[in-house]
Amino acid sequence: MQVRILGSAAGGGFPQWNCACPNCRSLRDGSFRGKPRTQTQVAISHDGRSWFLLGASPDLRAQIEATSELHPRVPSVEVALRQSPIAGAVLANADLDHILGLLLLRELQSLRVYATKSIRRILTKDNSMFAMLQRIPNQVMWIEIMPGAQFPLLDPAGEDSGLHCRTVPLGSHFPAYVSAPRRSQLAPLEASLGVFIESPSGKRLAYMPAVPRLNDFVLKQLDSCDVLLFDGTFWSHDEMICILGSGQTAHEMGHIPVSSADGSLIRLAQVRHPRKIYVHINNTNPMLNEAGPEYRQVREAGWEIAEDGWRFEI
Ligand SMILES: [Zn+2]
């Protein structure tokens, strides 16, 4: 399985347009030891020809242009002028930084989008601009994911890409833009998923950009993976409150923090098999600073902190 990390930041990116936190400020003035990042986006492929997106970030247009594998092929007698190696997308949640990129994939391009019934309902019933993805038959084909079920990733023509997916429900956190009446009609287990992708050779990738809580069942699943892309949004529970003076805790925003007694560093210390990589890192997170103690602590615990442009094969 080929994996490309096109973006690694949380919503807003790094730096964020309206943020003057210590990280964003020092990145702008050139004194920061660390890298800027676009909003989290991963692409996977088995054969290097059909690619599937994990989520669809608001930075997707630039991320595609920065990744030659995702460019349209040279037109010929058999190859049309307008086409794309991007075959589809798997949606783990309905957060804006995870789904806005779908709107950039209009232009009458055929795609399969894998999503739970609740996520599809939020997008297509309540947000009329998503009708741009349904202008012609078979433009975007929505494939319903049942949490826990296994399914193959098919290209728009229906051919098996070789990659198979399974999802686990991770929490009942729907985005703030979903109205209370709509929320009451949705299935909480369909709100936020962890996605496991398996290649024909049995290699496994786990993708979990938003993890509100962890249970023993999920932890056990993680140990059978080869690579883990995990929620690195916040360093601490009260990170936003400390920086802004008000706001929500990490938990209220649907994320377990990296540090603290119930944070991912400690909870996942027992998960030893996979290569462990943090993604979806918020611009306020001190572990972005490569000169800081938090960065050192994470690296010494065996974790990596994803950067835009990383590519690897598993
Ligand atoms: Zn900031």
Coordinates of C-alpha atoms and ligand atoms in Angstrom, one line a residue:
M1 CA 0.0 0.0 0.0
Q2 CA 1.3 3.4 -0.9
V3 CA 0.6 6.2 1.5
R4 CA 1.0 10.0 0.9
I5 CA 0.5 12.5 3.6
L6 CA -0.6 15.6 1.8
G7 CA -1.4 17.7 4.9
S8 CA -0.9 17.2 8.6
A9 CA -2.5 20.1 10.5
A10 CA -5.8 20.4 12.2
G11 CA -8.6 22.7 11.0
G12 CA -7.2 26.1 10.2
G13 CA -3.8 24.8 9.2
F14 CA -0.4 26.1 10.5
P15 CA -0.2 29.1 10.6
Q16 CA -3.9 29.8 10.9
W17 CA -5.1 33.0 9.2
N18 CA -6.5 34.7 12.3
C19 CA -4.2 33.3 14.9
A20 CA -1.3 35.0 16.8
C21 CA -0.6 32.2 19.2
P22 CA 3.2 31.8 20.0
N23 CA 3.5 29.1 17.3
C24 CA 1.8 31.0 14.5
R25 CA 3.5 34.2 15.4
S26 CA 7.0 32.8 15.5
L27 CA 6.4 30.8 12.3
R28 CA 5.5 34.1 10.6
D29 CA 8.5 36.0 11.8
G30 CA 10.9 33.2 10.9
S31 CA 12.0 32.3 14.4
F32 CA 10.1 29.0 14.6
R33 CA 12.0 25.7 14.5
G34 CA 9.4 23.6 12.7
K35 CA 7.4 23.4 9.6
P36 CA 4.2 25.0 8.3
R37 CA 1.4 22.6 7.5
T38 CA -1.7 22.4 5.5
Q39 CA -4.9 20.8 6.8
T40 CA -4.8 17.0 7.2
Q41 CA -5.1 15.0 4.1
V42 CA -4.0 11.4 3.3
A43 CA -4.1 9.5 0.0
I44 CA -3.6 5.8 -0.4
S45 CA -3.2 3.4 -3.3
H46 CA -2.5 -0.3 -3.9
D47 CA -1.5 -0.1 -7.6
G48 CA -0.3 3.5 -7.8
R49 CA -3.0 4.2 -10.4
S50 CA -6.2 4.5 -8.5
W51 CA -5.9 6.7 -5.4
F52 CA -8.3 7.1 -2.5
L53 CA -8.5 10.1 -0.3
L54 CA -9.0 9.7 3.5
G55 CA -11.2 12.7 4.1
A56 CA -11.2 15.7 1.7
S57 CA -9.4 18.8 3.2
P58 CA -10.1 22.5 2.3
D59 CA -6.5 22.6 1.1
L60 CA -7.0 19.8 -1.4
R61 CA -6.5 21.7 -4.6
A62 CA -3.0 22.8 -3.7
Q63 CA -2.2 19.4 -2.1
I64 CA -3.2 17.6 -5.4
E65 CA -1.0 20.0 -7.4
A66 CA 1.9 19.3 -5.0
T67 CA 1.6 15.5 -5.6
S68 CA 2.4 14.3 -9.1
E69 CA 0.7 10.9 -8.6
L70 CA -2.6 12.7 -8.3
H71 CA -2.3 14.7 -11.5
P72 CA -4.5 13.8 -14.5
R73 CA -2.8 11.6 -17.0
V74 CA -1.5 12.8 -20.4
P75 CA -4.5 12.7 -22.8
S76 CA -4.4 10.3 -25.7
V77 CA -6.8 8.3 -27.9
E78 CA -7.8 6.2 -24.9
V79 CA -7.4 8.9 -22.2
A80 CA -9.8 11.8 -22.0
L81 CA -8.8 15.4 -21.5
R82 CA -10.5 15.5 -18.1
Q83 CA -9.9 12.6 -15.7
S84 CA -8.2 11.9 -12.4
P85 CA -6.3 9.1 -10.7
I86 CA -8.5 10.0 -7.6
A87 CA -11.1 7.3 -7.5
G88 CA -12.9 8.2 -4.3
A89 CA -12.8 9.3 -0.7
V90 CA -13.5 7.7 2.6
L91 CA -15.1 10.1 5.2
A92 CA -14.3 9.5 8.9
N93 CA -16.5 12.4 10.1
A94 CA -18.3 15.5 8.9
D95 CA -15.9 18.1 10.3
L96 CA -15.4 21.0 7.9
D97 CA -11.6 20.4 7.7
H98 CA -12.4 16.8 6.7
I99 CA -15.1 17.3 4.1
L100 CA -14.9 20.8 2.5
G101 CA -12.5 19.5 -0.2
L102 CA -15.3 17.4 -1.6
L103 CA -16.7 20.6 -3.1
L104 CA -13.3 21.1 -4.9
L105 CA -13.8 17.7 -6.6
R106 CA -16.9 18.8 -8.5
E107 CA -16.4 19.5 -12.3
L108 CA -18.5 16.5 -13.1
Q109 CA -15.8 14.0 -12.1
S110 CA -17.0 10.5 -11.2
L111 CA -16.0 9.5 -7.7
R112 CA -17.1 7.1 -5.0
V113 CA -17.6 8.6 -1.6
Y114 CA -17.8 6.2 1.3
A115 CA -19.6 7.6 4.3
T116 CA -22.1 6.6 7.1
K117 CA -25.7 7.4 6.5
S118 CA -25.6 10.2 9.1
I119 CA -22.7 11.9 7.5
R120 CA -24.2 11.7 4.0
R121 CA -27.5 13.1 5.4
I122 CA -25.7 16.1 7.1
L123 CA -23.9 16.9 3.8
T124 CA -26.5 16.3 1.2
K125 CA -29.8 17.1 3.0
D126 CA -28.8 20.2 5.0
N127 CA -26.1 21.7 2.8
S128 CA -27.5 22.5 -0.6
M129 CA -24.2 23.3 -2.3
F130 CA -23.3 19.6 -2.1
A131 CA -25.9 19.2 -5.0
M132 CA -23.0 20.3 -7.2
L133 CA -21.7 16.7 -6.7
Q134 CA -25.0 15.3 -8.0
R135 CA -25.6 17.2 -11.2
I136 CA -25.3 14.1 -13.5
P137 CA -26.0 10.4 -12.8
N138 CA -23.0 8.6 -11.3
Q139 CA -21.1 11.7 -10.6
V140 CA -20.5 11.2 -6.9
M141 CA -21.7 7.7 -5.9
W142 CA -22.4 7.7 -2.2
I143 CA -21.6 4.3 -0.6
E144 CA -23.0 3.8 2.8
I145 CA -20.6 2.6 5.5
M146 CA -22.0 0.6 8.4
P147 CA -19.7 1.1 11.4
G148 CA -17.9 -2.1 12.0
A149 CA -18.6 -3.6 8.6
Q150 CA -15.9 -4.5 6.0
F151 CA -16.0 -3.2 2.5
P152 CA -13.7 -3.0 -0.6
L153 CA -12.6 0.3 -2.1
L154 CA -13.9 0.3 -5.7
D155 CA -13.0 2.7 -8.4
P156 CA -15.8 4.6 -10.2
A157 CA -16.1 1.8 -12.8
G158 CA -16.7 -0.7 -10.0
E159 CA -13.3 -2.4 -10.1
D160 CA -11.7 -3.6 -6.8
S161 CA -8.7 -1.5 -6.0
G162 CA -7.2 -4.2 -3.8
L163 CA -7.6 -2.1 -0.7
H164 CA -10.2 -3.2 1.9
C165 CA -11.6 -1.0 4.7
R166 CA -13.1 -1.5 8.1
T167 CA -14.3 1.1 10.4
V168 CA -14.8 1.4 14.2
P169 CA -17.1 3.9 15.8
L170 CA -15.0 6.3 18.0
G171 CA -17.6 8.6 19.4
S172 CA -20.9 10.5 19.1
H173 CA -19.5 14.0 18.4
F174 CA -21.2 15.7 15.4
P175 CA -19.8 19.0 14.2
A176 CA -21.1 22.3 15.7
Y177 CA -22.8 23.3 12.4
V178 CA -25.3 20.3 12.7
S179 CA -28.6 21.6 14.0
A180 CA -30.1 20.2 17.2
P181 CA -33.2 18.8 15.4
R182 CA -31.0 17.1 12.8
R183 CA -28.7 15.8 15.5
S184 CA -31.7 14.1 17.2
Q185 CA -32.4 12.2 13.9
L186 CA -28.8 10.9 13.5
A187 CA -27.2 7.7 14.7
P188 CA -24.5 8.7 17.3
L189 CA -22.3 5.7 16.4
E190 CA -22.1 7.1 12.8
A191 CA -20.5 10.4 13.9
S192 CA -16.8 9.7 14.1
L193 CA -15.0 6.6 12.7
G194 CA -11.6 5.1 12.9
V195 CA -10.7 3.7 9.5
F196 CA -8.5 0.6 9.0
I197 CA -7.3 -0.1 5.5
E198 CA -5.8 -3.5 4.6
S199 CA -3.7 -4.3 1.5
P200 CA -3.9 -7.7 -0.4
S201 CA -0.6 -8.7 1.4
G202 CA -2.3 -8.1 4.8
K203 CA -0.5 -4.8 5.7
R204 CA -2.7 -2.5 7.7
L205 CA -3.0 1.2 8.1
A206 CA -5.1 2.9 10.7
Y207 CA -6.4 6.4 10.2
M208 CA -7.9 8.2 13.2
P209 CA -7.7 12.0 12.9
A210 CA -10.4 12.7 15.6
V211 CA -10.5 10.4 18.6
P212 CA -12.9 11.5 21.3
R213 CA -12.1 8.5 23.5
L214 CA -10.4 5.1 23.4
N215 CA -11.6 1.8 24.6
D216 CA -9.8 -1.5 25.0
F217 CA -11.4 -3.0 21.9
V218 CA -9.9 -0.2 19.7
L219 CA -6.5 -0.3 21.5
K220 CA -6.3 -4.0 20.7
Q221 CA -7.1 -3.4 17.0
L222 CA -4.3 -0.8 16.8
D223 CA -1.6 -3.3 17.8
S224 CA -2.3 -5.4 14.7
C225 CA -1.6 -2.4 12.4
D226 CA 1.7 -1.6 10.6
V227 CA 1.2 2.2 10.6
L228 CA -1.0 4.3 12.8
L229 CA -2.0 7.8 11.8
F230 CA -3.5 9.2 15.1
D231 CA -5.2 12.3 16.5
G232 CA -2.4 14.8 17.5
T233 CA -4.8 17.8 17.6
F234 CA -4.1 19.1 21.1
W235 CA -1.2 18.7 23.6
S236 CA -3.4 19.2 26.7
H237 CA -7.0 19.2 27.7
D238 CA -7.2 23.0 28.3
E239 CA -4.8 24.1 25.5
M240 CA -7.4 26.4 23.8
I241 CA -8.6 27.8 27.1
C242 CA -5.1 28.6 28.2
I243 CA -4.2 30.3 24.9
L244 CA -7.6 32.1 24.3
G245 CA -8.7 32.7 27.8
S246 CA -12.0 30.9 27.0
G247 CA -13.3 28.2 24.8
Q248 CA -13.7 24.4 24.9
T249 CA -11.6 21.6 26.3
A250 CA -10.0 19.1 23.9
H251 CA -12.6 16.5 25.0
E252 CA -15.5 18.9 24.3
M253 CA -14.1 19.3 20.8
G254 CA -13.9 15.6 20.2
H255 CA -10.2 14.9 20.8
I256 CA -8.1 13.2 23.4
P257 CA -5.0 15.2 24.1
V258 CA -1.4 13.9 23.5
S259 CA -0.2 14.5 27.1
S260 CA -1.9 13.9 30.5
A261 CA -2.7 10.7 32.3
D262 CA -5.5 9.8 29.9
G263 CA -3.7 11.2 26.8
S264 CA -2.6 9.2 23.8
L265 CA 1.1 9.1 24.7
I266 CA 0.3 7.1 27.9
R267 CA -2.8 5.2 26.6
L268 CA -1.0 4.0 23.5
A269 CA 2.3 3.2 25.2
Q270 CA 1.3 -0.4 25.2
V271 CA 0.7 -0.4 21.4
R272 CA 4.1 -1.4 20.2
H273 CA 3.8 -3.0 16.8
P274 CA 2.8 -0.1 14.5
R275 CA 4.9 2.9 13.4
K276 CA 3.0 5.6 15.3
I277 CA 2.5 9.0 13.6
Y278 CA 0.5 12.0 14.9
V279 CA -1.6 13.8 12.3
H280 CA -4.2 16.6 12.5
I281 CA -2.0 18.8 14.7
N282 CA -3.5 22.0 15.8
N283 CA -1.4 25.2 15.3
T284 CA -1.4 25.8 19.1
N285 CA 0.1 22.4 19.9
P286 CA 3.6 22.9 21.4
M287 CA 4.9 19.7 20.0
L288 CA 5.1 21.4 16.6
N289 CA 8.1 23.3 18.0
E290 CA 11.2 21.1 17.3
A291 CA 13.3 23.0 19.8
G292 CA 10.8 22.4 22.6
P293 CA 10.5 19.8 25.4
E294 CA 7.2 18.5 24.1
Y295 CA 8.6 17.6 20.7
R296 CA 11.5 15.8 22.4
Q297 CA 9.1 13.9 24.7
V298 CA 7.0 12.7 21.8
R299 CA 10.0 11.6 19.8
E300 CA 11.5 9.8 22.8
A301 CA 8.2 7.9 23.3
G302 CA 8.7 6.5 19.7
W303 CA 6.1 8.7 18.0
E304 CA 6.6 10.7 14.8
I305 CA 4.9 14.0 14.0
A306 CA 3.6 14.0 10.4
E307 CA 4.8 16.6 7.9
D308 CA 3.2 17.6 4.6
G309 CA 4.7 15.7 1.7
W310 CA 5.6 12.5 3.6
R311 CA 5.4 9.4 1.5
F312 CA 5.9 5.7 2.4
E313 CA 4.9 2.2 1.4
I314 CA 3.7 -0.5 3.8
Ligands
ZN1 ZN -1.9 29.7 16.2

